[in-house]
Every structure is written in C-alpha cells, then in structure tokens.
mmCIF file of N, CA and C in Angstrom:
data_model
loop_
_atom_site.group_PDB
_atom_site.id
_atom_site.type_symbol
_atom_site.label_atom_id
_atom_site.label_comp_id
_atom_site.label_asym_id
_atom_site.label_seq_id
_atom_site.Cartn_x
_atom_site.Cartn_y
_atom_site.Cartn_z
ATOM 1 N N MET M 1 68.531 11.418 79.468
ATOM 2 C CA MET M 1 67.928 12.736 79.766
ATOM 3 C C MET M 1 66.672 12.429 80.344
ATOM 4 N N ASP M 2 65.783 12.896 81.280
ATOM 5 C CA ASP M 2 64.792 12.615 81.633
ATOM 6 C C ASP M 2 63.688 13.641 81.486
ATOM 7 N N THR M 3 62.553 13.063 82.078
ATOM 8 C CA THR M 3 61.412 14.377 81.401
ATOM 9 C C THR M 3 61.541 16.086 82.100
ATOM 10 N N ASP M 4 62.236 15.809 83.280
ATOM 11 C CA ASP M 4 62.727 17.136 83.799
ATOM 12 C C ASP M 4 63.844 18.103 82.781
ATOM 13 N N ASP M 5 64.208 17.296 82.696
ATOM 14 C CA ASP M 5 65.871 17.809 81.680
ATOM 15 C C ASP M 5 64.721 18.539 80.494
ATOM 16 N N ASN M 6 64.017 17.429 79.707
ATOM 17 C CA ASN M 6 63.132 17.890 78.790
ATOM 18 C C ASN M 6 62.474 19.233 78.869
ATOM 19 N N ASP M 7 61.873 19.011 80.051
ATOM 20 C CA ASP M 7 60.767 20.276 79.925
ATOM 21 C C ASP M 7 61.971 21.702 80.381
ATOM 22 N N ARG M 8 62.969 21.300 80.957
ATOM 23 C CA ARG M 8 64.022 22.737 81.558
ATOM 24 C C ARG M 8 64.543 23.184 80.028
ATOM 25 N N LEU M 9 64.843 22.308 79.145
ATOM 26 C CA LEU M 9 65.832 22.632 77.661
ATOM 27 C C LEU M 9 64.742 23.041 76.859
ATOM 28 N N PHE M 10 63.249 22.564 76.777
ATOM 29 C CA PHE M 10 62.312 23.375 76.135
ATOM 30 C C PHE M 10 62.501 24.707 75.499
ATOM 31 N N GLY M 11 62.937 25.065 74.642
ATOM 32 C CA GLY M 11 63.159 26.412 74.273
ATOM 33 C C GLY M 11 64.507 26.871 74.319
ATOM 34 N N ILE M 12 65.395 26.191 74.760
ATOM 35 C CA ILE M 12 66.891 26.216 74.770
ATOM 36 C C ILE M 12 67.514 25.329 73.685
ATOM 37 N N CYS M 13 67.385 24.033 73.917
ATOM 38 C CA CYS M 13 67.861 22.749 72.949
ATOM 39 C C CYS M 13 67.070 23.102 71.663
ATOM 40 N N PRO M 14 67.709 23.125 70.629
ATOM 41 C CA PRO M 14 66.853 22.722 69.215
ATOM 42 C C PRO M 14 66.212 21.442 69.083
ATOM 43 N N TYR M 15 67.038 20.471 69.670
ATOM 44 C CA TYR M 15 66.638 19.131 69.494
ATOM 45 C C TYR M 15 65.491 18.832 70.503
ATOM 46 N N VAL M 16 65.206 19.205 71.741
ATOM 47 C CA VAL M 16 64.387 18.759 72.549
ATOM 48 C C VAL M 16 63.449 19.763 72.291
ATOM 49 N N THR M 17 63.317 20.862 71.849
ATOM 50 C CA THR M 17 62.409 21.591 71.324
ATOM 51 C C THR M 17 61.302 21.084 70.160
ATOM 52 N N THR M 18 62.148 20.899 69.137
ATOM 53 C CA THR M 18 61.546 20.049 68.093
ATOM 54 C C THR M 18 60.952 19.087 68.396
ATOM 55 N N GLN M 19 61.821 17.808 69.336
ATOM 56 C CA GLN M 19 61.115 16.427 69.908
ATOM 57 C C GLN M 19 59.986 16.780 70.145
ATOM 58 N N LYS M 20 59.639 18.149 71.007
ATOM 59 C CA LYS M 20 58.539 18.291 71.891
ATOM 60 C C LYS M 20 57.235 18.297 70.839
ATOM 61 N N LEU M 21 57.675 19.521 70.160
ATOM 62 C CA LEU M 21 56.762 20.306 69.341
ATOM 63 C C LEU M 21 56.232 18.910 68.181
ATOM 64 N N PHE M 22 56.592 17.930 67.954
ATOM 65 C CA PHE M 22 56.382 16.876 66.984
ATOM 66 C C PHE M 22 56.215 15.447 67.788
ATOM 67 N N SER M 23 56.027 15.445 69.069
ATOM 68 C CA SER M 23 55.992 14.068 69.703
ATOM 69 C C SER M 23 54.856 13.569 69.388
ATOM 70 N N GLY M 24 53.496 14.388 68.703
ATOM 71 C CA GLY M 24 52.363 13.670 68.641
ATOM 72 C C GLY M 24 52.359 12.544 67.944
ATOM 73 N N LYS M 25 51.476 11.588 67.882
ATOM 74 C CA LYS M 25 51.744 10.367 66.900
ATOM 75 C C LYS M 25 51.150 11.215 65.681
ATOM 76 N N TRP M 26 50.265 11.795 65.528
ATOM 77 C CA TRP M 26 50.017 12.335 64.357
ATOM 78 C C TRP M 26 50.452 13.813 63.751
ATOM 79 N N SER M 27 51.306 14.283 64.676
ATOM 80 C CA SER M 27 51.943 15.859 64.192
ATOM 81 C C SER M 27 52.217 15.566 62.822
ATOM 82 N N LEU M 28 53.263 15.150 62.620
ATOM 83 C CA LEU M 28 53.823 14.963 61.073
ATOM 84 C C LEU M 28 52.953 14.959 60.322
ATOM 85 N N LEU M 29 51.894 13.990 60.304
ATOM 86 C CA LEU M 29 50.868 13.908 58.812
ATOM 87 C C LEU M 29 50.256 15.024 58.966
ATOM 88 N N ILE M 30 49.560 15.311 60.042
ATOM 89 C CA ILE M 30 48.828 16.735 60.137
ATOM 90 C C ILE M 30 49.374 17.907 59.436
ATOM 91 N N MET M 31 50.362 18.126 59.653
ATOM 92 C CA MET M 31 51.509 19.180 59.341
ATOM 93 C C MET M 31 51.617 18.907 57.622
ATOM 94 N N HIS M 32 51.822 17.678 57.670
ATOM 95 C CA HIS M 32 51.853 17.603 55.757
ATOM 96 C C HIS M 32 50.669 17.773 55.197
ATOM 97 N N LEU M 33 49.689 17.199 55.343
ATOM 98 C CA LEU M 33 48.266 17.551 54.912
ATOM 99 C C LEU M 33 47.997 19.127 55.145
ATOM 100 N N LEU M 34 48.243 19.556 56.032
ATOM 101 C CA LEU M 34 48.047 21.231 55.890
ATOM 102 C C LEU M 34 49.119 21.975 55.075
ATOM 103 N N ASP M 35 50.239 21.432 54.891
ATOM 104 C CA ASP M 35 51.345 22.102 53.885
ATOM 105 C C ASP M 35 50.460 22.063 52.318
ATOM 106 N N GLU M 36 49.649 21.030 52.238
ATOM 107 C CA GLU M 36 48.958 20.925 50.680
ATOM 108 C C GLU M 36 47.988 21.905 50.807
ATOM 109 N N LYS M 37 47.141 22.132 51.606
ATOM 110 C CA LYS M 37 46.281 23.123 51.563
ATOM 111 C C LYS M 37 45.556 23.479 52.926
ATOM 112 N N THR M 38 44.425 24.438 53.074
ATOM 113 C CA THR M 38 43.687 24.448 53.868
ATOM 114 C C THR M 38 42.746 23.460 54.323
ATOM 115 N N LEU M 39 42.482 22.848 55.556
ATOM 116 C CA LEU M 39 41.328 21.843 55.467
ATOM 117 C C LEU M 39 40.533 21.985 56.862
ATOM 118 N N ARG M 40 39.279 21.419 56.419
ATOM 119 C CA ARG M 40 38.382 21.306 57.479
ATOM 120 C C ARG M 40 38.506 20.325 58.447
ATOM 121 N N PHE M 41 38.103 19.986 59.831
ATOM 122 C CA PHE M 41 38.295 19.474 60.505
ATOM 123 C C PHE M 41 37.700 17.902 59.910
ATOM 124 N N GLY M 42 36.599 17.906 59.455
ATOM 125 C CA GLY M 42 36.197 16.621 58.856
ATOM 126 C C GLY M 42 37.002 15.921 57.695
ATOM 127 N N GLU M 43 37.609 16.869 57.100
ATOM 128 C CA GLU M 43 38.625 16.675 56.005
ATOM 129 C C GLU M 43 40.059 16.047 56.323
ATOM 130 N N LEU M 44 40.102 16.591 57.516
ATOM 131 C CA LEU M 44 41.693 16.104 58.177
ATOM 132 C C LEU M 44 41.426 14.547 58.526
ATOM 133 N N GLN M 45 40.115 14.289 59.389
ATOM 134 C CA GLN M 45 39.658 13.150 59.990
ATOM 135 C C GLN M 45 39.717 12.141 58.570
ATOM 136 N N ARG M 46 39.271 12.587 57.904
ATOM 137 C CA ARG M 46 38.724 11.465 56.574
ATOM 138 C C ARG M 46 40.579 11.370 56.093
ATOM 139 N N ALA M 47 41.080 12.217 55.751
ATOM 140 C CA ALA M 47 42.212 12.062 55.181
ATOM 141 C C ALA M 47 43.390 11.264 55.925
ATOM 142 N N LEU M 48 43.044 11.311 57.681
ATOM 143 C CA LEU M 48 44.018 10.780 58.394
ATOM 144 C C LEU M 48 43.500 9.154 58.740
ATOM 145 N N GLY M 49 42.269 8.984 58.195
ATOM 146 C CA GLY M 49 41.725 7.590 58.346
ATOM 147 C C GLY M 49 41.518 6.926 59.856
ATOM 148 N N ASP M 50 42.447 6.262 60.517
ATOM 149 C CA ASP M 50 42.421 5.679 61.621
ATOM 150 C C ASP M 50 42.875 6.508 62.758
ATOM 151 N N ILE M 51 41.783 7.801 63.013
ATOM 152 C CA ILE M 51 42.106 8.671 64.447
ATOM 153 C C ILE M 51 40.619 9.257 64.923
ATOM 154 N N THR M 52 40.774 9.309 65.790
ATOM 155 C CA THR M 52 39.249 9.602 66.695
ATOM 156 C C THR M 52 39.360 11.124 66.713
ATOM 157 N N GLN M 53 37.967 11.399 66.834
ATOM 158 C CA GLN M 53 37.679 12.932 66.707
ATOM 159 C C GLN M 53 38.479 13.597 68.049
ATOM 160 N N THR M 54 38.609 12.918 69.243
ATOM 161 C CA THR M 54 39.056 13.268 70.251
ATOM 162 C C THR M 54 40.701 13.276 70.242
ATOM 163 N N THR M 55 40.941 12.281 69.275
ATOM 164 C CA THR M 55 42.662 12.543 69.603
ATOM 165 C C THR M 55 42.967 13.525 68.177
ATOM 166 N N LEU M 56 42.054 13.603 67.274
ATOM 167 C CA LEU M 56 42.668 15.013 66.309
ATOM 168 C C LEU M 56 42.489 16.045 67.073
ATOM 169 N N THR M 57 41.461 16.330 67.675
ATOM 170 C CA THR M 57 41.161 17.546 68.556
ATOM 171 C C THR M 57 42.294 17.908 69.385
ATOM 172 N N LYS M 58 42.845 17.167 70.401
ATOM 173 C CA LYS M 58 44.072 17.386 70.820
ATOM 174 C C LYS M 58 45.134 17.584 70.242
ATOM 175 N N GLN M 59 45.336 16.764 69.043
ATOM 176 C CA GLN M 59 46.718 17.209 68.362
ATOM 177 C C GLN M 59 46.599 18.503 67.619
ATOM 178 N N LEU M 60 45.221 19.021 67.059
ATOM 179 C CA LEU M 60 45.265 20.268 66.482
ATOM 180 C C LEU M 60 45.432 21.358 67.729
ATOM 181 N N ARG M 61 44.851 20.978 68.767
ATOM 182 C CA ARG M 61 45.022 22.191 69.788
ATOM 183 C C ARG M 61 46.360 22.254 70.524
ATOM 184 N N PHE M 62 47.048 21.190 70.133
ATOM 185 C CA PHE M 62 48.490 20.963 70.878
ATOM 186 C C PHE M 62 49.282 22.081 69.561
ATOM 187 N N LEU M 63 48.945 21.607 68.331
ATOM 188 C CA LEU M 63 49.665 22.456 67.344
ATOM 189 C C LEU M 63 49.666 23.720 67.329
ATOM 190 N N GLU M 64 48.088 24.129 67.679
ATOM 191 C CA GLU M 64 47.715 25.335 67.539
ATOM 192 C C GLU M 64 48.203 26.657 68.655
ATOM 193 N N ASP M 65 48.340 25.432 69.958
ATOM 194 C CA ASP M 65 48.993 26.116 71.488
ATOM 195 C C ASP M 65 50.216 26.762 71.183
ATOM 196 N N TYR M 66 51.057 25.764 70.079
ATOM 197 C CA TYR M 66 52.521 26.162 69.802
ATOM 198 C C TYR M 66 52.728 26.976 68.370
ATOM 199 N N ASN M 67 51.616 27.573 68.109
ATOM 200 C CA ASN M 67 51.402 28.419 66.935
ATOM 201 C C ASN M 67 51.964 27.627 65.592
ATOM 202 N N LEU M 68 51.839 26.571 65.596
ATOM 203 C CA LEU M 68 52.042 25.869 64.137
ATOM 204 C C LEU M 68 51.181 25.679 63.262
ATOM 205 N N VAL M 69 49.841 25.789 63.829
ATOM 206 C CA VAL M 69 48.536 25.501 62.927
ATOM 207 C C VAL M 69 47.676 26.568 63.400
ATOM 208 N N GLN M 70 46.989 27.213 62.363
ATOM 209 C CA GLN M 70 45.825 28.497 63.042
ATOM 210 C C GLN M 70 44.566 27.557 62.700
ATOM 211 N N ARG M 71 43.548 28.144 63.531
ATOM 212 C CA ARG M 71 42.173 27.562 63.419
ATOM 213 C C ARG M 71 41.508 28.936 62.939
ATOM 214 N N LYS M 72 40.695 28.891 62.050
ATOM 215 C CA LYS M 72 39.791 29.959 61.643
ATOM 216 C C LYS M 72 38.528 29.758 61.533
ATOM 217 N N VAL M 73 37.658 30.359 62.340
ATOM 218 C CA VAL M 73 36.367 30.111 62.390
ATOM 219 C C VAL M 73 35.354 31.159 61.981
ATOM 220 N N PHE M 74 34.620 30.606 61.165
ATOM 221 C CA PHE M 74 33.547 31.484 60.195
ATOM 222 C C PHE M 74 32.179 31.532 60.948
ATOM 223 N N ASN M 75 31.980 32.690 61.007
ATOM 224 C CA ASN M 75 30.612 32.790 61.632
ATOM 225 C C ASN M 75 29.272 32.401 60.911
ATOM 226 N N THR M 76 29.050 31.268 60.669
ATOM 227 C CA THR M 76 28.136 30.686 59.895
ATOM 228 C C THR M 76 27.092 29.544 60.619
ATOM 229 N N ILE M 77 26.240 29.412 60.448
ATOM 230 C CA ILE M 77 25.465 28.260 60.925
ATOM 231 C C ILE M 77 25.149 27.315 59.619
ATOM 232 N N PRO M 78 25.746 26.079 59.977
ATOM 233 C CA PRO M 78 26.633 25.592 60.989
ATOM 234 C C PRO M 78 28.057 26.005 60.984
ATOM 235 N N PRO M 79 28.430 26.165 61.996
ATOM 236 C CA PRO M 79 29.928 26.740 62.111
ATOM 237 C C PRO M 79 30.868 26.309 61.206
ATOM 238 N N LYS M 80 31.743 26.967 60.523
ATOM 239 C CA LYS M 80 32.816 26.311 59.667
ATOM 240 C C LYS M 80 34.119 26.797 60.222
ATOM 241 N N VAL M 81 34.854 25.800 60.280
ATOM 242 C CA VAL M 81 36.265 25.930 60.956
ATOM 243 C C VAL M 81 37.341 25.115 59.932
ATOM 244 N N GLU M 82 38.274 26.255 59.814
ATOM 245 C CA GLU M 82 39.175 25.639 58.912
ATOM 246 C C GLU M 82 40.595 25.615 59.429
ATOM 247 N N TYR M 83 41.710 24.678 58.794
ATOM 248 C CA TYR M 83 43.007 24.799 59.624
ATOM 249 C C TYR M 83 44.088 25.093 58.620
ATOM 250 N N SER M 84 45.160 25.716 58.799
ATOM 251 C CA SER M 84 45.989 26.064 57.963
ATOM 252 C C SER M 84 47.252 25.961 58.662
ATOM 253 N N LEU M 85 48.529 26.188 57.831
ATOM 254 C CA LEU M 85 49.983 26.438 58.896
ATOM 255 C C LEU M 85 50.101 27.916 59.038
ATOM 256 N N THR M 86 50.645 28.057 59.930
ATOM 257 C CA THR M 86 51.075 29.499 60.516
ATOM 258 C C THR M 86 52.307 29.574 59.840
ATOM 259 N N ASN M 87 53.130 30.792 59.683
ATOM 260 C CA ASN M 87 54.273 30.887 58.888
ATOM 261 C C ASN M 87 55.228 30.130 59.636
ATOM 262 N N ILE M 88 55.268 29.978 60.748
ATOM 263 C CA ILE M 88 56.340 29.458 61.817
ATOM 264 C C ILE M 88 56.075 28.071 61.136
ATOM 265 N N GLY M 89 55.086 27.476 61.269
ATOM 266 C CA GLY M 89 54.730 26.142 60.653
ATOM 267 C C GLY M 89 54.956 25.543 59.328
ATOM 268 N N THR M 90 55.128 26.613 58.555
ATOM 269 C CA THR M 90 55.642 26.543 57.029
ATOM 270 C C THR M 90 57.138 26.520 57.048
ATOM 271 N N GLU M 91 57.824 26.850 58.133
ATOM 272 C CA GLU M 91 59.103 26.901 58.142
ATOM 273 C C GLU M 91 59.491 25.867 58.462
ATOM 274 N N PHE M 92 58.837 24.776 58.985
ATOM 275 C CA PHE M 92 59.065 23.294 58.996
ATOM 276 C C PHE M 92 59.128 22.274 58.007
ATOM 277 N N MET M 93 58.348 22.670 57.094
ATOM 278 C CA MET M 93 58.160 22.042 55.994
ATOM 279 C C MET M 93 59.362 21.418 55.132
ATOM 280 N N PRO M 94 60.554 22.245 55.088
ATOM 281 C CA PRO M 94 61.628 21.558 54.450
ATOM 282 C C PRO M 94 62.177 20.527 55.134
ATOM 283 N N VAL M 95 62.086 20.519 56.622
ATOM 284 C CA VAL M 95 62.429 19.499 57.394
ATOM 285 C C VAL M 95 61.615 18.410 57.152
ATOM 286 N N ALA M 96 60.223 18.527 57.199
ATOM 287 C CA ALA M 96 59.356 17.291 56.871
ATOM 288 C C ALA M 96 59.672 16.540 55.338
ATOM 289 N N GLN M 97 60.035 17.531 54.436
ATOM 290 C CA GLN M 97 60.796 16.949 53.390
ATOM 291 C C GLN M 97 61.574 16.228 53.294
ATOM 292 N N ALA M 98 62.666 16.752 54.094
ATOM 293 C CA ALA M 98 63.768 15.626 54.122
ATOM 294 C C ALA M 98 63.513 14.543 55.291
ATOM 295 N N LEU M 99 62.498 14.400 55.677
ATOM 296 C CA LEU M 99 62.444 13.331 56.885
ATOM 297 C C LEU M 99 61.507 12.519 55.529
ATOM 298 N N ALA M 100 60.911 12.977 54.383
ATOM 299 C CA ALA M 100 60.178 11.989 53.711
ATOM 300 C C ALA M 100 61.388 11.445 52.729
ATOM 301 N N VAL M 101 62.418 12.125 52.210
ATOM 302 C CA VAL M 101 63.488 11.272 51.721
ATOM 303 C C VAL M 101 64.101 10.581 52.420
ATOM 304 N N PHE M 102 64.590 10.491 53.577
ATOM 305 C CA PHE M 102 64.908 9.719 54.464
ATOM 306 C C PHE M 102 64.110 8.630 54.733
ATOM 307 N N GLY M 103 62.608 8.429 54.628
ATOM 308 C CA GLY M 103 61.879 7.422 55.009
ATOM 309 C C GLY M 103 61.697 6.804 53.767
ATOM 310 N N ASN M 104 61.694 7.378 52.477
ATOM 311 C CA ASN M 104 61.893 6.550 51.438
ATOM 312 C C ASN M 104 63.246 5.761 51.109
ATOM 313 N N ALA M 105 64.226 6.392 51.493
ATOM 314 C CA ALA M 105 65.331 5.806 51.447
ATOM 315 C C ALA M 105 65.418 4.558 52.427
ATOM 316 N N TYR M 106 64.743 4.614 53.583
ATOM 317 C CA TYR M 106 64.691 3.574 54.694
ATOM 318 C C TYR M 106 63.817 2.440 54.151
ATOM 319 N N ILE M 107 62.806 2.921 53.419
ATOM 320 C CA ILE M 107 61.656 1.472 52.822
ATOM 321 C C ILE M 107 62.573 0.888 51.690
ATOM 322 N N GLU M 108 63.909 1.545 51.090
ATOM 323 C CA GLU M 108 64.295 0.979 49.916
ATOM 324 C C GLU M 108 65.226 0.038 50.589
ATOM 325 N N PHE M 109 65.480 0.459 51.625
ATOM 326 C CA PHE M 109 66.650 -0.344 52.282
ATOM 327 C C PHE M 109 65.841 -1.569 52.855
ATOM 328 N N ILE M 110 64.900 -1.559 53.418
ATOM 329 C CA ILE M 110 64.024 -2.799 54.174
ATOM 330 C C ILE M 110 63.880 -3.582 52.671
ATOM 331 N N LYS M 111 63.230 -3.173 51.659
ATOM 332 C CA LYS M 111 62.839 -3.889 50.584
ATOM 333 C C LYS M 111 64.231 -4.542 49.958
ATOM 334 N N THR M 112 65.410 -4.104 49.888
ATOM 335 C CA THR M 112 66.435 -4.671 49.669
ATOM 336 C C THR M 112 67.009 -5.945 50.711
ATOM 337 N N LYS M 113 66.887 -5.299 51.851
ATOM 338 C CA LYS M 113 66.897 -6.542 52.808
ATOM 339 C C LYS M 113 66.630 -7.688 52.597
ATOM 340 N N LYS M 114 64.987 -7.514 52.321
ATOM 341 C CA LYS M 114 64.121 -8.697 52.353
ATOM 342 C C LYS M 114 64.339 -9.463 51.260
ATOM 343 N N GLU M 115 64.534 -8.633 50.046
ATOM 344 C CA GLU M 115 65.101 -9.216 48.698
ATOM 345 C C GLU M 115 66.144 -10.158 48.806
ATOM 346 N N ASN M 116 67.198 -9.413 49.734
ATOM 347 C CA ASN M 116 68.579 -10.484 49.646
ATOM 348 C C ASN M 116 68.183 -11.715 50.547
ATOM 349 N N ALA M 117 67.779 -11.409 51.372
ATOM 350 C CA ALA M 117 67.372 -12.638 52.624
ATOM 351 C C ALA M 117 66.188 -13.993 52.002
ATOM 352 N N ALA M 118 65.690 -13.259 50.694
ATOM 353 C CA ALA M 118 64.747 -14.795 50.147
ATOM 354 C C ALA M 118 65.713 -15.394 49.409
ATOM 355 N N ALA M 119 66.462 -14.274 48.806
ATOM 356 C CA ALA M 119 67.295 -15.148 47.639
ATOM 357 C C ALA M 119 68.391 -15.684 48.108
ATOM 358 N N GLN M 120 68.730 -16.228 49.638
ATOM 359 C CA GLN M 120 69.681 -16.862 50.340
ATOM 360 C C GLN M 120 69.082 -18.159 50.570
#
C-alpha cells in the first residue's frame, strides 16, 4: 500500500486512520502523559526529555488538528497554555493501555531470550 492509498483510505479504513493519527514518534508518549493530567508545554517537554521545542510544537499541533489534544490559552502575562486530551483523545487510552500490556510482555520475551542465550 503506497502513500496515495493511505491518503485515500484515511477516514475509511480504521487501521490506516489510526496509523496516521499516531505515526509521530512522540504521539503515544504525549497522549500517555496527557492521560495522567493536564500539562503545560514546558512540563511536557521536561517529561519527554530528548525532544526539541520545534518537534514538540509540531506534534502538539498535529494532535490538536486531529482533535485528540486540546490547547487552552489563558489571558495572562506571561501567557499560560495548557494541553489536555479531548473526549475522542480519551477514547484512545484503552488502546494505549493494551499497547503497554503488549510492550511489557515483549520486554519479558526479550529478557527471557537473552537469559536463555547467556545460559547456553
């Protein structure tokens, strides 16, 4: 399936749609952090660690454009901006939890494989 097929199937095929929504390197981690609580930009950046301001801005805008994350701007000086999940963003969290279960199972698989290789 090429990029044109993916573009054509977005909003039609659930797999293509989900893959596009969470294709960004940081998307799942941002969603996970915002599931725990509302965060400001700097808090997100510190929690993610190795992410540039530009990349975080792009990822947040993407998630906001697709209505997974909402941005609330407070009329203060200096400006205060908070990010949180939208209702549809929250709908994804059971899927994210299932991915965490699989990720933990795979980590255990890798550990067992390494232990078995070391024992031989």
